[in-house]
Short mmCIF file of C-alpha atoms in Angstrom, two decimals:
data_model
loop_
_atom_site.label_atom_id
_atom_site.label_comp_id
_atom_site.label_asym_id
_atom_site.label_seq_id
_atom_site.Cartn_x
_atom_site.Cartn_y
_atom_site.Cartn_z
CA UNK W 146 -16.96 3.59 5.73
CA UNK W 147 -13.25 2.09 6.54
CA UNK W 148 -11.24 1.33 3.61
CA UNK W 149 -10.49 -1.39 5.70
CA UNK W 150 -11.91 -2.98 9.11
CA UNK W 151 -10.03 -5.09 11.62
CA UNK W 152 -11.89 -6.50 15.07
CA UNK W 153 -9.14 -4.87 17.67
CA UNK W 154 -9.61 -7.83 20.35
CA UNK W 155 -7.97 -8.08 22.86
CA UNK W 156 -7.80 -12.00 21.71
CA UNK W 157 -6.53 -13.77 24.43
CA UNK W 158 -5.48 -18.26 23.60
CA UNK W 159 -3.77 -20.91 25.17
CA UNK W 160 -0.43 -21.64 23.80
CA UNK W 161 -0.50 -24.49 20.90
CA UNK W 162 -3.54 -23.13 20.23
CA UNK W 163 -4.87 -22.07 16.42
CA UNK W 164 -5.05 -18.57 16.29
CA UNK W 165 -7.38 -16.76 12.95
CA UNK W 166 -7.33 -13.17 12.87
CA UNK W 167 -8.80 -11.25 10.08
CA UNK W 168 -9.67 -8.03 8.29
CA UNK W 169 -12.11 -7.10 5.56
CA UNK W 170 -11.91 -4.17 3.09
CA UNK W 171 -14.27 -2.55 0.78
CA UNK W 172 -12.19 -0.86 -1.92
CA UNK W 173 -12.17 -4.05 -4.76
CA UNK W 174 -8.97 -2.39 -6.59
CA UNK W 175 -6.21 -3.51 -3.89
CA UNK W 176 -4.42 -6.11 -4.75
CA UNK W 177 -1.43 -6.59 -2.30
CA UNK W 178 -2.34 -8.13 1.13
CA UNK W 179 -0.03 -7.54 3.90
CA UNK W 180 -0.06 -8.91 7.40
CA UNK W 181 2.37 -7.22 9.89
CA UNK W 182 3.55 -8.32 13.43
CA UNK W 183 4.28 -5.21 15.89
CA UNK W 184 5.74 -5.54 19.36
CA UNK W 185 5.60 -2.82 22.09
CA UNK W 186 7.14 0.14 21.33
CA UNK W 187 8.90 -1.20 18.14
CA UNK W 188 7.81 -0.47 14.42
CA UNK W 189 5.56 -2.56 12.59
CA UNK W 190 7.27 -6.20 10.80
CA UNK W 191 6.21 -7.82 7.70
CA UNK W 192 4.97 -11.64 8.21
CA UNK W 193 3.05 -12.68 5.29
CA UNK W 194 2.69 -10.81 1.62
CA UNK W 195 0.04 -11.70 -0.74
CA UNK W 196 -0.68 -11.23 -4.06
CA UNK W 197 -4.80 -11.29 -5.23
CA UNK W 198 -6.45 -14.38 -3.94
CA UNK W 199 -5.48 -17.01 -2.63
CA UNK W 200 -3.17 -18.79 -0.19
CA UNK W 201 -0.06 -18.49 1.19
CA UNK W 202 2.38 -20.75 3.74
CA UNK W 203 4.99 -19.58 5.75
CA UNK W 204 6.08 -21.94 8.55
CA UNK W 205 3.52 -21.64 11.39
CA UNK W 206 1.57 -18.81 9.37
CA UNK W 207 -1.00 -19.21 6.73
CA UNK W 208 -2.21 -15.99 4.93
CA UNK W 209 -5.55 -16.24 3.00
CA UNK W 210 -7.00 -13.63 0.65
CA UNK W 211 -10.85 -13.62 -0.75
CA UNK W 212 -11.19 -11.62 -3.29
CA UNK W 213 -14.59 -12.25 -4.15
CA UNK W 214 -15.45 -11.64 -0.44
CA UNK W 215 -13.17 -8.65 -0.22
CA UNK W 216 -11.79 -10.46 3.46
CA UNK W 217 -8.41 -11.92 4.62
CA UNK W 218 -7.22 -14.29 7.60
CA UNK W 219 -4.01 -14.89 8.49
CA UNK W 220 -3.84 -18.16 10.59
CA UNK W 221 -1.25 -18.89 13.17
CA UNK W 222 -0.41 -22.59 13.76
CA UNK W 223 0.90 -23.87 17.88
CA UNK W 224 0.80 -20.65 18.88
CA UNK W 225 3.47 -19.76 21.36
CA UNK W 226 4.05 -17.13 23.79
CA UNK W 227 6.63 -15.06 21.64
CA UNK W 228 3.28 -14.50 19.63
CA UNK W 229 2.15 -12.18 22.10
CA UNK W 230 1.54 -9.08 19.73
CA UNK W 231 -0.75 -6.65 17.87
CA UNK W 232 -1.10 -8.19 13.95
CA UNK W 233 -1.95 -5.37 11.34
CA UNK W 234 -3.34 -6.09 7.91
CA UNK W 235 -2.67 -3.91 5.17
CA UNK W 236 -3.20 -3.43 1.44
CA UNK W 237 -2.82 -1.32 -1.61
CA UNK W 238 -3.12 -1.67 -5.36
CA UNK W 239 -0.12 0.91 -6.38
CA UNK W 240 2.52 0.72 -3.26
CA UNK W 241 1.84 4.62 -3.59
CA UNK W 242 -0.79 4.16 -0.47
CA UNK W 243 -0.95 1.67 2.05
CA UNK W 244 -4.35 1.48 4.21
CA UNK W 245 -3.88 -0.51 7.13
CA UNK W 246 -6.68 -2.02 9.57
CA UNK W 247 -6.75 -0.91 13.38
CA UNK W 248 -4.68 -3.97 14.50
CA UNK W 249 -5.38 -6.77 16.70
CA UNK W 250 -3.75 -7.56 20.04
CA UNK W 251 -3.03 -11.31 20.45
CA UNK W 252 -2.04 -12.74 23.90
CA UNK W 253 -0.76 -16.14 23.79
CA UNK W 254 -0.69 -17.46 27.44
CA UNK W 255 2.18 -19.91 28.73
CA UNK V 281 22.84 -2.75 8.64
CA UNK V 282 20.89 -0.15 9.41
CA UNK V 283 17.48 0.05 7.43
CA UNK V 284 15.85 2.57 8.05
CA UNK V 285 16.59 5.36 11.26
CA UNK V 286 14.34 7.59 12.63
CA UNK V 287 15.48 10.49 14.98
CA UNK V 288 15.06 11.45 17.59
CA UNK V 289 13.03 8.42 19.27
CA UNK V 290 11.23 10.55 22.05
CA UNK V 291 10.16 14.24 22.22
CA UNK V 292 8.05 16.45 23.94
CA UNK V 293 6.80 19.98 22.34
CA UNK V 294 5.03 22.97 23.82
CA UNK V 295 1.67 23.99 21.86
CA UNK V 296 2.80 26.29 18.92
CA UNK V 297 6.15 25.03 18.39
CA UNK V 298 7.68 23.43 15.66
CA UNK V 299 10.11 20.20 14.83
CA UNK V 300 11.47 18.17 12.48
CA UNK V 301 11.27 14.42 12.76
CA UNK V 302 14.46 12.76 10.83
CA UNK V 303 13.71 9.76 8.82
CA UNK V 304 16.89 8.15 6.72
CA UNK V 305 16.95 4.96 4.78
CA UNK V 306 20.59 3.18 3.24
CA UNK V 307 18.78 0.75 1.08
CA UNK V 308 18.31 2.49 -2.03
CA UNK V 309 14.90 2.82 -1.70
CA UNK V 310 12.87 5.00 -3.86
CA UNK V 311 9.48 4.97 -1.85
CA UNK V 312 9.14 6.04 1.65
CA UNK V 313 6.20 6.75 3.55
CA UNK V 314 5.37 8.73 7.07
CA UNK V 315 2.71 7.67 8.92
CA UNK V 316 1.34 8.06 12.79
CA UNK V 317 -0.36 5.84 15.15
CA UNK V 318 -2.38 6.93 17.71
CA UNK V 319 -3.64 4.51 20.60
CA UNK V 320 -5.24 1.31 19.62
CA UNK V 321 -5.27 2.43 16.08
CA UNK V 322 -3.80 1.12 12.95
CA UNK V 323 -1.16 3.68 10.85
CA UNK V 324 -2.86 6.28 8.83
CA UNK V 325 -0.53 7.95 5.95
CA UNK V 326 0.53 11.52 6.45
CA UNK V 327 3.05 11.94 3.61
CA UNK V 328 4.86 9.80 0.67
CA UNK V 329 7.35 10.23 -1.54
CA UNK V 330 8.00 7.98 -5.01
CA UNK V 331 11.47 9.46 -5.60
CA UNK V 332 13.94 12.47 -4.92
CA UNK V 333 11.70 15.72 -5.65
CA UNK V 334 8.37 13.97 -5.28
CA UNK V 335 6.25 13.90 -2.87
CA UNK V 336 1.97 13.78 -2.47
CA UNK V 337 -0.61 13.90 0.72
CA UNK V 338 -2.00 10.81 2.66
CA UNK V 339 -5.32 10.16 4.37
CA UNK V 340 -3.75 13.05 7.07
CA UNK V 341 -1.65 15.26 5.62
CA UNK V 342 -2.83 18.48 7.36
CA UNK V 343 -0.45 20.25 9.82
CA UNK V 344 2.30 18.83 8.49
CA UNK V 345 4.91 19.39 5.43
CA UNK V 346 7.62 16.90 3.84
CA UNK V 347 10.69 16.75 1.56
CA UNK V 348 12.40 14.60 -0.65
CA UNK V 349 15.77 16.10 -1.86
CA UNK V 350 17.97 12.99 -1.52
CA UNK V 351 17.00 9.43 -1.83
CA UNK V 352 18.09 8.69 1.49
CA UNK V 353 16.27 11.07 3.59
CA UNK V 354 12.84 12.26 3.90
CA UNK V 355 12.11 14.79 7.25
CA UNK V 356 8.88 15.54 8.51
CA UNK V 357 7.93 18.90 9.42
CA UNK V 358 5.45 20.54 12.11
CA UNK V 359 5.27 23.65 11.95
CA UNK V 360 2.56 24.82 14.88
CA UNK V 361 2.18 21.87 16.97
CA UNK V 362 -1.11 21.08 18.10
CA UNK V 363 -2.17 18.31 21.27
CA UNK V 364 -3.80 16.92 18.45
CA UNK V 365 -0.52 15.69 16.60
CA UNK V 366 0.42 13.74 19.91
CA UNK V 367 1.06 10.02 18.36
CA UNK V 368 3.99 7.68 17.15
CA UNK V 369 5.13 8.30 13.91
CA UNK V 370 6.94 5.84 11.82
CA UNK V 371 8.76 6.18 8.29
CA UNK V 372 9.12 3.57 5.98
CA UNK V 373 10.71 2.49 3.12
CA UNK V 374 10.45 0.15 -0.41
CA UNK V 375 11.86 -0.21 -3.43
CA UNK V 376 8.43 -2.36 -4.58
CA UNK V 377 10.48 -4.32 -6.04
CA UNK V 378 11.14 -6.79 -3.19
CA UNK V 379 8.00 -8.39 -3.05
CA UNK V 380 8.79 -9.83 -0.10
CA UNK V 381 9.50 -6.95 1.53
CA UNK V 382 6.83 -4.50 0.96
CA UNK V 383 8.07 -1.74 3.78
CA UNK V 384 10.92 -1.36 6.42
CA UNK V 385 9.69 0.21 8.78
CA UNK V 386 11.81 2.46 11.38
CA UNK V 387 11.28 2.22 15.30
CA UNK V 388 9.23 5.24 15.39
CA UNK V 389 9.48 8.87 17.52
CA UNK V 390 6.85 9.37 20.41
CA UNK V 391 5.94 12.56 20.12
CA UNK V 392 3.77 14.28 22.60
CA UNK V 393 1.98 18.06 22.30
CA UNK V 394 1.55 19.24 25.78
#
């Protein structure tokens, strides 16, 4: 089994539209959630860090952990074209090991 | 600012050869991290390093070796390349204290085996 498992899409919206990825994990000792942005050919960017549960609000991103459920969204308010990515989750409990999910490749059309 | 630099950004290797990918960081940093990404798949962890003289195996550590004698750098080693090691490896960086800031991540090196 995958430390952690992340639907790869492709996931393909309308611009302005909501857009709710997620990942799920089975190891119940991480506790830092991470959700990364990475363009073509360019290394990996941090969007949203979480500590344990609950929720966090940056702008037109909303990162949601579930502990309980061992699962995490990160939700992506009026979507726009500069979206256009692949979004990584990731987590660890120490910051010796990071296990990150396949990715998913969004495609926010004009 | 520079963050962190990987070198070179593109290379191509015969079977059986051997390389080191450059990986430097001017932040301070005391963890950094190699990892590789192969097509449509998330990074796996090859090598980290928690300080100058440290270092300890990923989820893929096999066929390659690592070293950490400054804080600033931390090369990557192949010594027999295999088509299997074909990927795009990225090095990253944190101090973990930065909680906003988990990793910097460099650009990456496409490396193929042919």
């Amino acid at each position: 089994q995958k430390e952690v498992e992340q639907d790869p899409g492709p996931l393909s919206v309308p611009e302005g539209a909501i857009v709710s990825l997620n990942c799920t994990y089975s190891n119940s000792a991480f506790q830092y959630f991470m959700w990364y942005r990475q363009y073509s050919r360019k290394g990996p960017e941090l969007l949203m860090y979480t500590y344990s549960s609950g929720n966090k609000e940056d702008g037109r991103f909303t990162a949601q952990v579930d502990k309980s459920s061992k699962y995490i969204s990160l939700f992506i308010r009026d979507s726009q074209p500069s979206d256009s990515a692949t979004y990584l989750c990731a987590m660890t409990w120490n910051f010796n090991k990071f296990y990150f999910g396949s990715g998913t490749k969004l495609n926010v059309k004009p | 600012n520079a963050g962190v630099t990987q070198t070179p950004k593109f290379r191509i290797l015969k079977i059986g050869q051997s390389m080191t990918l450059q990986c430097t960081q001017d932040m301070n940093h005391n963890y950094m991290y190699w990892y590789r990404q192969d097509p449509g798949m998330g990074l796996k962890l090859i090598y980290y390093s928690v300080g100058a003289g440290i270092t300890d195996k990923g989820e893929v550590p096999n066929g390659y070796n690592v070293s950490r004698s400054t804080t600033e750098d931390f090369p990557l080693r192949l010594e027999l390349a295999a088509p299997s090691q074909t990927s795009v490896y990225f090095c990253a960086s944190t101090d973990r204290v930065d909680g906003n800031q988990p990793q910097h991540f460099g650009d990456g090196t496409r490396l193929s085996i042919l």
